[in-house]
Amino acid sequence: MSGRASGLALRLVLCLALVTAVLTACSGDDTDEPVRLRVLASPDLAVLTPLLGELKEATGVDLRLDVRSDAETKAPDRDRYDLAWLSSDRYLRLTAESAVRGLQRTATMTSPVVVGLAPDVARKLRAGVPGGRLTWADIADAAATGTVRFGMADPRHSASGLAALVGVATAAAGTGGTLRPEDVSCDRLRGFRSGQTLTAETGPALVDSYVDHQDRANALITYESDLLALNATDRLDDPLEVVRPEDGMVLADFPLLLLDPSRRAAYDEVTEWLQRDSTQQKIMQRALRRPVSTTVTREQQLREPVGNALYFPDRLTVIEALLADYGDPNRRAADQVVFLLDFSGSMRGDRMTGLREAFADLSGADSTASGKFTRFYRGERLTVLRFGGRVLEEKTVTVTGPKDLKTLADTVARGGYGDATAVWSALDHGYRTAARELAAEPDRSVSLVLMTDGENNAGLTYEEFVRHHKALPAAVRTGVPTYPVHFGEADAGELRRAAAQTGGRMVDAAHSSLSKAFKEIRGCH
Amino acid sequence: MPANRPARPATEEPRLTVSRPPRRRLRRALALALPVPVIGLVLLVAGGNLLLPLRQVVTIEAKMASKRDFFQDPEVERLLMKHGFRVHITSMGSREIANQDFEGYDVVFPSGQPAADLISRERAEANRPALLYRPFVSPIVLATYRNYAEALSDHGVAKPQQVPGGRPMYYTLDMTAFVKLTREGRRWNDIGIERQGVHNSNKILAQTSDICESNSAGTYLGLVAFVENKNDAPNDETEAAAVAQEIKPLLVEQGLPGSERAETYLSPDGQSIAPISVIYEHQFLSHQIRHQAQKGGTDDERVLLYPSTRFVTEPQLVALTGDGARLGELVSEDPELQHRAMELGFRARNTNSGTSGNTAGDELIEFLTERHIPVPTTSANDTRAVLPPLPLLEQMIKTVGDCPERKGDVK
């Protein structure tokens, strides 16, 4: 109360002082003082700076944009800023709920996060898809093979990067609903991510980076407006083709938030001006974003249907899991999977056919969306270890192209069956391989897949394996999970215990196929 | 909560007396306006422009949600000005209005009874009773697009209300069957939306604004609860808790709620952003009335789904000051304002008649017919939903929306 009263007194004194000093400054109607507002702005808004002069002329409100690269991910400092103008406030609504709840909020324009593809890549991808309608799964598939090399802003710092990540993760989960914690318990974006060759902290910086490194990337995932604006310049060798993924997009609505309620009158003036058709028209022409006004005639390229909006997760744990899995785009360590495959006699026939099909599917033969997200990808390191009563063969490749995948297929296709089943000796061997690989590259993420169709009848007992496992270096013991695939006559109880012991999870292939079981595991390591 | 003045009966306030002593609630307006007469006098010498700054108009400080559509209408603004009112609106969701402080406001106008009840209960507890006005009503509806309505119709979930010589603008939605689609996780592609030339692999659901903040979302929750509870509102805490858990997955599937629903619905990209939005009937009708007036025909792509289980929302203007009460009385009683409300798609109701007869509904029908806009029909067979008692509804909203505690909850 007293604060308000003294505020009033202060304002009176100030205004009276102004009256005596400059008579004309205070004339006019209600908002007579020139008002200056401090605005925390995301870099995506800098493009509108030239319009602010007109705003000042029309309303007397002077917006001072302070463009900060962390504006969209750090709770706004309400002592320093009167307003915040972001491309999206979704991240803050989840991470800083108390700081942004209940604020006056006005959407000022919209733009979806889409994919820009170099013309030759777009042509190639469209040719492989019925109707030429590309999905996020097709982009992920092409990223895994190295066909698409894309730039995307760092989702930890930029709303456009986060929107892209949510979009592709929602498509990967494939539920048609919003992402739930169980949908992100497995990281299905490894293949997609392997195609990322460029990143930046902000949208505009990403665009600049792409222009400078057109030899390193042929795709750009960002706001439609950024792609259209870039195409309108002569900075590109070839204009990018705008692809709106069929399975959906995330839309940004560039909200203007009122952080300091006492600046309400000026805020109202600003939002009224921003929503005028004449202003919306200028925003559209300058930034190539879609007007929020329904009466502005849109430019031809903004009349394309925007694509179905995906439901955006409302749980922070989901976003945190996505960001943690996605990690630092600048530091990518290759992942490694060691497949321990039972080649005892009982695997002959249909079971072996199923195993070979599973490997073919993971090598790109599976054309379903989930298959495209979980396939082997460029840079991934893969070990196939065949075992019977002992280790029959061990082969490791780093995927650089089809020839490496063929090497793997050949290894799996080779006959030579063992006459016994030494499950725990094989797993023990697998851990020694993992330990060696981790020692060579400590950042690498390594996991084991243990596929067996029978009970252990040779080599180490389960208890002996556990003793060996407990003696492993901590990084191997706690960081390398085993995913057993239960199949045929294998002992489900023991396999489940081994999974629990190593931090993995057993997957049952008894009632589905090995191919499905492998897909389920992929990304969970 | 800081002290506030008790609401005074309207009669105590003289109309627009120039000499009226400044009141605390107008502090903010005064801070801006007080220097003006001073300047005005100074300028009189310089420019002779005295009249404008001295004109007496009461500025009403108001908080409201979707019903700002009414107060921001230029014709309503003109009529109010004629009676000496200017309304300055702070907009936010209805439940959010109830959650925040009312200090400095003359009226708050939540879009439905629950939020108004929260407010009047709180005022009564603080011994500062507020006056309530109900100038008009509007049913809760599910707004969609023709493709989607047709897909639901083909699937047997919606039934067009036939109009002679035209495509239907209204459909009756079988709420039980619709909720079942959501519960089963069915997607638009699953029910043949592709036959309508649209591809959409998203789950079928009606999108609402933030359930913690808005009346329409809370009302929709009540509607779904009623349907899922076998056409009965939960009667006690145990039942409410059980039903809330039961319907929570249906209502949170949309994830982070988008911004203002009606705006999104009417935007050119609306169909892509949300195929079905929970809004009020007046928002749809006013769009069609405007469309008809401006383009000589109705918007054929936007259609309404009337839930087979109906609920009519009653926005309540809560007067916190004498000026507020005069405004409330004016919009409820003034024939011109009441007529304008109807032109904006509201079903007006006359609070004067103790019987509260539904003649205003007939007026709306007449008005729409005159303008060649199809008239929605209410079937006598439709069920009328009942919302649970306020404390139970509040409990359910909090459970479903994981809403933060209200200011009044922690004492």
CSV table of N, CA and C in Angstrom, one decimal, chain A residues 85-133:
chain,number,residue,atom,x,y,z
A,85,TRP,N,10.1,-10.9,-25.3
A,85,TRP,CA,9.6,-11.2,-26.7
A,85,TRP,C,10.4,-12.4,-27.2
A,86,LEU,N,9.8,-13.5,-27.3
A,86,LEU,CA,10.5,-14.8,-27.6
A,86,LEU,C,9.8,-15.4,-28.8
A,87,SER,N,10.5,-16.4,-29.4
A,87,SER,CA,9.9,-17.1,-30.5
A,87,SER,C,8.9,-18.1,-29.9
A,88,SER,N,9.2,-18.6,-28.7
A,88,SER,CA,8.3,-19.5,-28.0
A,88,SER,C,8.6,-19.4,-26.5
A,89,ASP,N,7.5,-19.5,-25.7
A,89,ASP,CA,7.7,-19.5,-24.2
A,89,ASP,C,7.5,-20.9,-23.6
A,90,ARG,N,7.4,-21.9,-24.5
A,90,ARG,CA,7.1,-23.3,-24.0
A,90,ARG,C,8.1,-23.8,-23.0
A,91,TYR,N,9.4,-23.6,-23.3
A,91,TYR,CA,10.4,-24.1,-22.4
A,91,TYR,C,10.3,-23.5,-21.0
A,92,LEU,N,10.1,-22.2,-21.0
A,92,LEU,CA,9.9,-21.4,-19.8
A,92,LEU,C,8.7,-21.8,-19.0
A,93,ARG,N,7.6,-22.1,-19.8
A,93,ARG,CA,6.4,-22.6,-19.1
A,93,ARG,C,6.6,-23.9,-18.4
A,94,LEU,N,7.5,-24.7,-18.8
A,94,LEU,CA,7.8,-25.9,-18.1
A,94,LEU,C,8.9,-25.8,-17.1
A,95,THR,N,9.9,-25.0,-17.4
A,95,THR,CA,11.0,-24.9,-16.4
A,95,THR,C,10.9,-23.8,-15.4
A,96,ALA,N,10.2,-22.7,-15.8
A,96,ALA,CA,10.1,-21.6,-14.9
A,96,ALA,C,8.7,-21.2,-14.7
A,97,GLU,N,7.8,-22.2,-14.4
A,97,GLU,CA,6.4,-22.0,-14.4
A,97,GLU,C,6.0,-20.8,-13.5
A,98,SER,N,6.6,-20.7,-12.4
A,98,SER,CA,6.1,-19.6,-11.5
A,98,SER,C,6.5,-18.3,-12.0
A,99,ALA,N,7.6,-18.2,-12.8
A,99,ALA,CA,8.0,-16.9,-13.3
A,99,ALA,C,7.2,-16.4,-14.5
A,100,VAL,N,6.5,-17.3,-15.2
A,100,VAL,CA,5.8,-16.9,-16.4
A,100,VAL,C,4.3,-17.1,-16.3
A,101,ARG,N,3.8,-17.8,-15.2
A,101,ARG,CA,2.4,-18.1,-15.1
A,101,ARG,C,1.6,-16.8,-14.9
A,102,GLY,N,0.5,-16.7,-15.5
A,102,GLY,CA,-0.4,-15.6,-15.3
A,102,GLY,C,0.0,-14.3,-16.0
A,103,LEU,N,1.1,-14.3,-16.7
A,103,LEU,CA,1.6,-13.1,-17.4
A,103,LEU,C,0.6,-12.7,-18.5
A,104,GLN,N,0.4,-11.5,-18.8
A,104,GLN,CA,-0.2,-11.1,-20.0
A,104,GLN,C,0.6,-11.6,-21.2
A,105,ARG,N,0.0,-12.2,-22.2
A,105,ARG,CA,0.7,-12.8,-23.2
A,105,ARG,C,0.0,-12.6,-24.6
A,106,THR,N,0.7,-12.1,-25.6
A,106,THR,CA,0.1,-11.8,-26.9
A,106,THR,C,0.9,-12.5,-27.9
A,107,ALA,N,0.3,-13.4,-28.7
A,107,ALA,CA,1.0,-14.0,-29.9
A,107,ALA,C,1.1,-12.9,-30.9
A,108,THR,N,2.3,-12.8,-31.6
A,108,THR,CA,2.5,-11.7,-32.5
A,108,THR,C,2.6,-12.2,-34.0
A,109,MET,N,2.9,-13.5,-34.2
A,109,MET,CA,3.1,-14.0,-35.5
A,109,MET,C,3.4,-15.5,-35.3
A,110,THR,N,3.3,-16.3,-36.4
A,110,THR,CA,3.6,-17.7,-36.2
A,110,THR,C,4.5,-18.2,-37.3
A,111,SER,N,5.2,-19.3,-36.9
A,111,SER,CA,6.0,-20.0,-37.9
A,111,SER,C,6.3,-21.4,-37.4
A,112,PRO,N,6.1,-22.4,-38.3
A,112,PRO,CA,6.4,-23.8,-37.9
A,112,PRO,C,7.8,-24.2,-38.1
A,113,VAL,N,8.3,-25.1,-37.3
A,113,VAL,CA,9.6,-25.7,-37.5
A,113,VAL,C,9.5,-26.8,-38.6
A,114,VAL,N,10.3,-26.6,-39.7
A,114,VAL,CA,10.2,-27.4,-40.8
A,114,VAL,C,11.6,-27.8,-41.3
A,115,VAL,N,11.7,-28.5,-42.4
A,115,VAL,CA,13.0,-29.0,-42.9
A,115,VAL,C,13.3,-28.3,-44.2
A,116,GLY,N,14.5,-27.7,-44.3
A,116,GLY,CA,14.9,-27.2,-45.7
A,116,GLY,C,15.9,-28.2,-46.2
A,117,LEU,N,15.6,-28.7,-47.5
A,117,LEU,CA,16.5,-29.6,-48.1
A,117,LEU,C,17.1,-29.1,-49.4
A,118,ALA,N,18.4,-29.4,-49.6
A,118,ALA,CA,19.0,-29.0,-50.9
A,118,ALA,C,18.2,-29.7,-52.0
A,119,PRO,N,18.0,-29.1,-53.1
A,119,PRO,CA,17.1,-29.6,-54.2
A,119,PRO,C,17.4,-31.1,-54.6
A,120,ASP,N,18.7,-31.4,-54.7
A,120,ASP,CA,19.0,-32.8,-55.2
A,120,ASP,C,18.6,-33.8,-54.1
A,121,VAL,N,18.9,-33.4,-52.8
A,121,VAL,CA,18.5,-34.4,-51.7
A,121,VAL,C,17.0,-34.5,-51.6
A,122,ALA,N,16.3,-33.4,-51.8
A,122,ALA,CA,14.8,-33.4,-51.7
A,122,ALA,C,14.3,-34.4,-52.8
A,123,ARG,N,14.9,-34.2,-54.0
A,123,ARG,CA,14.4,-35.0,-55.1
A,123,ARG,C,14.6,-36.5,-54.8
A,124,LYS,N,15.8,-36.8,-54.3
A,124,LYS,CA,16.2,-38.2,-54.0
A,124,LYS,C,15.3,-38.8,-53.0
A,125,LEU,N,15.1,-38.0,-51.9
A,125,LEU,CA,14.2,-38.6,-50.8
A,125,LEU,C,12.8,-38.8,-51.3
A,126,ARG,N,12.3,-37.8,-52.0
A,126,ARG,CA,10.9,-37.9,-52.4
A,126,ARG,C,10.7,-39.1,-53.3
A,127,ALA,N,11.7,-39.4,-54.2
A,127,ALA,CA,11.6,-40.5,-55.1
A,127,ALA,C,11.4,-41.8,-54.4
A,128,GLY,N,11.9,-41.9,-53.1
A,128,GLY,CA,11.8,-43.1,-52.4
A,128,GLY,C,10.5,-43.3,-51.6
A,129,VAL,N,9.7,-42.3,-51.6
A,129,VAL,CA,8.5,-42.3,-50.7
A,129,VAL,C,7.2,-42.2,-51.5
A,130,PRO,N,6.2,-43.1,-51.2
A,130,PRO,CA,5.0,-43.0,-51.9
A,130,PRO,C,4.3,-41.6,-51.9
A,131,GLY,N,4.0,-41.1,-53.1
A,131,GLY,CA,3.4,-39.8,-53.1
A,131,GLY,C,4.4,-38.6,-52.8
A,132,GLY,N,5.6,-39.0,-52.6
A,132,GLY,CA,6.6,-38.0,-52.3
A,132,GLY,C,6.4,-37.2,-51.0
A,133,ARG,N,5.6,-37.7,-50.2
A,133,ARG,CA,5.3,-37.0,-48.9
A,133,ARG,C,6.2,-37.4,-47.8
